[in-house]
mmCIF file of C-alpha atoms in Angstrom:
data_model
loop_
_atom_site.group_PDB
_atom_site.id
_atom_site.type_symbol
_atom_site.label_atom_id
_atom_site.label_comp_id
_atom_site.label_asym_id
_atom_site.label_seq_id
_atom_site.Cartn_x
_atom_site.Cartn_y
_atom_site.Cartn_z
ATOM 1 C CA MET V 605 1.991 -9.916 10.478
ATOM 2 C CA GLU V 606 2.083 -7.351 13.254
ATOM 3 C CA PRO V 607 1.951 -3.872 11.560
ATOM 4 C CA THR V 608 5.164 -1.346 12.519
ATOM 5 C CA ILE V 609 5.686 2.099 12.695
ATOM 6 C CA VAL V 610 7.408 3.294 9.638
ATOM 7 C CA GLU V 611 9.354 6.806 8.623
ATOM 8 C CA ARG V 612 8.743 8.215 5.628
ATOM 9 C CA GLU V 613 10.972 11.117 3.389
ATOM 10 C CA ASP V 614 8.696 13.813 1.031
ATOM 11 C CA GLN V 615 8.080 11.019 -2.290
ATOM 12 C CA PRO V 616 6.944 12.904 -5.371
ATOM 13 C CA TYR V 617 4.360 11.249 -7.096
ATOM 14 C CA VAL V 618 2.350 11.004 -10.584
ATOM 15 C CA ALA V 619 -0.796 8.545 -10.442
ATOM 16 C CA LEU V 620 -4.255 8.713 -12.590
ATOM 17 C CA ARG V 621 -6.792 10.299 -10.043
ATOM 18 C CA GLY V 622 -10.927 8.649 -10.091
ATOM 19 C CA LYS V 623 -13.575 9.002 -8.502
ATOM 20 C CA VAL V 624 -14.986 5.453 -8.102
ATOM 21 C CA ALA V 625 -17.905 3.179 -6.378
ATOM 22 C CA MET V 626 -16.666 -0.064 -4.003
ATOM 23 C CA ASN V 627 -17.193 -2.174 -6.798
ATOM 24 C CA GLU V 628 -14.719 0.134 -9.899
ATOM 25 C CA ILE V 629 -12.244 -0.914 -7.360
ATOM 26 C CA GLY V 630 -11.322 -3.376 -9.793
ATOM 27 C CA LYS V 631 -12.187 -1.592 -12.856
ATOM 28 C CA PHE V 632 -10.068 1.528 -12.181
ATOM 29 C CA ALA V 633 -7.972 -0.618 -11.663
ATOM 30 C CA ASN V 634 -7.183 -2.478 -15.441
ATOM 31 C CA ARG V 635 -6.501 1.671 -15.534
ATOM 32 C CA THR V 636 -2.820 1.164 -14.872
ATOM 33 C CA PRO V 637 -1.427 1.040 -18.414
ATOM 34 C CA GLU V 638 -3.035 4.875 -19.217
ATOM 35 C CA LEU V 639 -0.171 6.088 -16.605
ATOM 36 C CA PHE V 640 2.014 4.266 -17.495
ATOM 37 C CA SER V 641 1.262 5.329 -21.183
ATOM 38 C CA TRP V 642 1.186 8.683 -20.047
ATOM 39 C CA LEU V 643 4.818 8.805 -18.041
ATOM 40 C CA ALA V 644 6.391 6.551 -21.516
ATOM 41 C CA ALA V 645 5.238 9.291 -23.467
ATOM 42 C CA ARG V 646 6.445 11.483 -21.591
ATOM 43 C CA THR V 647 10.499 10.000 -20.631
ATOM 44 C CA ILE V 648 9.388 9.902 -17.222
ATOM 45 C CA ASP V 649 10.795 6.972 -15.395
ATOM 46 C CA PRO V 650 9.284 5.476 -11.951
ATOM 47 C CA ILE V 651 11.414 4.674 -9.460
ATOM 48 C CA GLY V 652 9.038 2.630 -7.246
ATOM 49 C CA ASP V 653 6.704 0.296 -6.918
ATOM 50 C CA VAL V 654 2.631 1.342 -8.250
ATOM 51 C CA PHE V 655 0.191 1.868 -5.597
ATOM 52 C CA PHE V 656 -3.181 2.829 -4.828
ATOM 53 C CA LYS V 657 -4.103 6.315 -2.596
ATOM 54 C CA TYR V 658 -7.449 6.731 -0.858
ATOM 55 C CA ASP V 659 -7.743 10.350 -0.799
ATOM 56 C CA VAL V 660 -12.010 10.000 -0.261
ATOM 57 C CA VAL V 661 -13.003 6.613 1.798
ATOM 58 C CA ASP V 662 -17.098 7.072 1.941
ATOM 59 C CA MET V 663 -19.100 3.713 1.631
ATOM 60 C CA GLU V 664 -21.892 5.369 0.183
ATOM 61 C CA ASN V 665 -20.962 8.231 -2.204
ATOM 62 C CA GLY V 666 -17.859 6.400 -3.794
ATOM 63 C CA LEU V 667 -14.116 6.654 -3.802
ATOM 64 C CA VAL V 668 -11.464 9.222 -4.562
ATOM 65 C CA ILE V 669 -8.926 7.662 -6.006
ATOM 66 C CA GLU V 670 -4.951 7.406 -7.138
ATOM 67 C CA ILE V 671 -3.041 5.122 -9.719
ATOM 68 C CA GLY V 672 -0.089 6.309 -9.052
ATOM 69 C CA VAL V 673 4.134 5.445 -8.755
ATOM 70 C CA PRO V 674 6.642 8.142 -6.853
ATOM 71 C CA VAL V 675 9.682 9.746 -9.431
ATOM 72 C CA GLU V 676 12.367 11.002 -9.122
ATOM 73 C CA GLU V 677 10.879 15.028 -9.734
ATOM 74 C CA ARG V 678 7.520 16.600 -9.146
ATOM 75 C CA HIS V 679 5.918 16.740 -12.961
ATOM 76 C CA HIS V 680 2.940 18.668 -13.126
ATOM 77 C CA GLY V 681 -0.051 16.284 -14.408
ATOM 78 C CA GLU V 682 -3.052 17.238 -16.790
ATOM 79 C CA GLY V 683 -6.680 15.748 -16.569
ATOM 80 C CA GLU V 684 -6.978 13.155 -14.953
ATOM 81 C CA ILE V 685 -3.462 12.789 -14.322
ATOM 82 C CA VAL V 686 -1.744 15.032 -11.378
ATOM 83 C CA ALA V 687 0.933 14.892 -9.787
ATOM 84 C CA GLY V 688 2.447 15.694 -5.917
ATOM 85 C CA VAL V 689 3.985 14.216 -3.078
ATOM 86 C CA LEU V 690 3.403 11.984 -1.123
ATOM 87 C CA PRO V 691 3.699 14.106 2.059
ATOM 88 C CA GLY V 692 6.500 11.989 4.479
ATOM 89 C CA GLY V 693 5.724 11.570 8.472
ATOM 90 C CA ARG V 694 4.764 8.726 10.170
ATOM 91 C CA TYR V 695 2.834 5.803 9.402
ATOM 92 C CA ALA V 696 1.373 2.873 9.988
ATOM 93 C CA SER V 697 2.554 -0.135 8.167
ATOM 94 C CA VAL V 698 1.710 -3.957 7.604
ATOM 95 C CA THR V 699 2.475 -6.165 5.124
ATOM 96 C CA HIS V 700 -0.935 -8.238 3.453
ATOM 97 C CA PHE V 701 -0.215 -11.541 1.416
ATOM 98 C CA GLY V 702 -2.214 -13.225 -0.965
ATOM 99 C CA HIS V 703 -5.393 -12.152 -3.219
ATOM 100 C CA PRO V 704 -5.558 -8.091 -3.207
ATOM 101 C CA ASP V 705 -9.834 -9.044 -2.302
ATOM 102 C CA LYS V 706 -8.559 -9.870 0.812
ATOM 103 C CA LEU V 707 -6.525 -6.472 1.873
ATOM 104 C CA TYR V 708 -10.230 -5.096 3.291
ATOM 105 C CA ASP V 709 -10.277 -7.547 5.817
ATOM 106 C CA ALA V 710 -6.293 -6.387 6.437
ATOM 107 C CA THR V 711 -7.002 -2.681 7.058
ATOM 108 C CA ARG V 712 -9.618 -3.305 9.379
ATOM 109 C CA ASP V 713 -6.963 -5.143 11.211
ATOM 110 C CA LEU V 714 -4.216 -2.598 11.096
ATOM 111 C CA LEU V 715 -7.205 0.063 11.918
ATOM 112 C CA ALA V 716 -8.238 -2.080 14.478
ATOM 113 C CA TRP V 717 -4.647 -2.227 15.709
ATOM 114 C CA ALA V 718 -3.891 1.734 15.474
ATOM 115 C CA ASP V 719 -6.883 2.257 17.756
ATOM 116 C CA GLU V 720 -5.815 0.107 20.121
ATOM 117 C CA GLN V 721 -2.360 1.195 20.422
ATOM 118 C CA GLY V 722 -4.304 5.020 20.739
ATOM 119 C CA LEU V 723 -2.922 5.878 17.220
ATOM 120 C CA GLN V 724 -4.982 8.978 15.918
ATOM 121 C CA TRP V 725 -4.937 8.946 11.685
ATOM 122 C CA ASP V 726 -4.108 11.137 9.547
ATOM 123 C CA VAL V 727 -7.049 12.357 8.069
ATOM 124 C CA ASP V 728 -10.318 14.609 8.229
ATOM 125 C CA GLY V 729 -13.213 13.091 7.872
ATOM 126 C CA ASP V 730 -13.680 10.931 4.612
ATOM 127 C CA LYS V 731 -10.058 12.910 3.629
ATOM 128 C CA TRP V 732 -7.138 10.714 3.977
ATOM 129 C CA GLY V 733 -3.694 13.104 4.102
ATOM 130 C CA SER V 734 -2.280 9.573 2.924
ATOM 131 C CA ARG V 735 -3.477 6.147 3.080
ATOM 132 C CA LEU V 736 -1.310 3.667 0.249
ATOM 133 C CA GLU V 737 -1.380 0.035 -0.586
ATOM 134 C CA VAL V 738 1.702 0.033 -2.770
ATOM 135 C CA TYR V 739 1.421 -3.171 -4.643
ATOM 136 C CA LYS V 740 5.067 -4.727 -4.557
ATOM 137 C CA SER V 741 4.336 -7.312 -6.339
ATOM 138 C CA ASP V 742 4.343 -7.333 -10.958
ATOM 139 C CA PRO V 743 2.100 -8.712 -11.758
ATOM 140 C CA VAL V 744 3.751 -10.369 -15.097
ATOM 141 C CA GLU V 745 5.985 -11.450 -13.076
ATOM 142 C CA GLN V 746 3.815 -12.842 -10.775
ATOM 143 C CA PRO V 747 0.100 -13.304 -12.461
ATOM 144 C CA ASP V 748 -1.099 -15.291 -9.135
ATOM 145 C CA MET V 749 -2.868 -13.001 -7.763
ATOM 146 C CA ASP V 750 -2.594 -15.223 -4.814
ATOM 147 C CA THR V 751 0.627 -14.764 -4.097
ATOM 148 C CA TRP V 752 1.122 -10.835 -3.619
ATOM 149 C CA GLU V 753 2.944 -9.141 -1.351
ATOM 150 C CA THR V 754 0.843 -5.467 -1.070
ATOM 151 C CA GLU V 755 1.753 -3.248 1.783
ATOM 152 C CA LEU V 756 -0.425 -0.305 3.385
ATOM 153 C CA LEU V 757 0.858 2.622 4.878
ATOM 154 C CA PHE V 758 -1.648 4.549 6.757
ATOM 155 C CA ARG V 759 -0.272 8.691 7.607
ATOM 156 C CA LEU V 760 -0.663 9.401 11.230
ATOM 157 C CA ARG V 761 -1.309 12.509 12.472
ATOM 158 C CA GLY V 762 1.106 14.625 13.945
#
């Protein structure tokens, strides 16, 4: 699918934040139930799909990732649970159908597309303003990861 540019509003969220090596992303993803337990204990309802937010992308020294969900209003986190607001603005968006293992290729293609278009990312060195993988498929309803739908949403500068 061809990428598009979409406008997004500010969106409060709550997430589990961690620093992980490239090869530990899957293990970190397995901690998603911790986020839902924390939310349930506080009767906070997610109002959208689970996402990965890549705050720092440093292939050598590790990634800082948040596993989050949008929520109705701002909250306070504690420990590894953080709360914040996904910034509104212009985002490059592309939808990937298939196994999350193939997101590396989809990400590479999106970065190349923006380059061709002369677009600039909201990034400062390794730190991203808002770089998201939004998981549109429910693993309970869709256990076959090859059928998953994931939207990449990377914030543009300006």
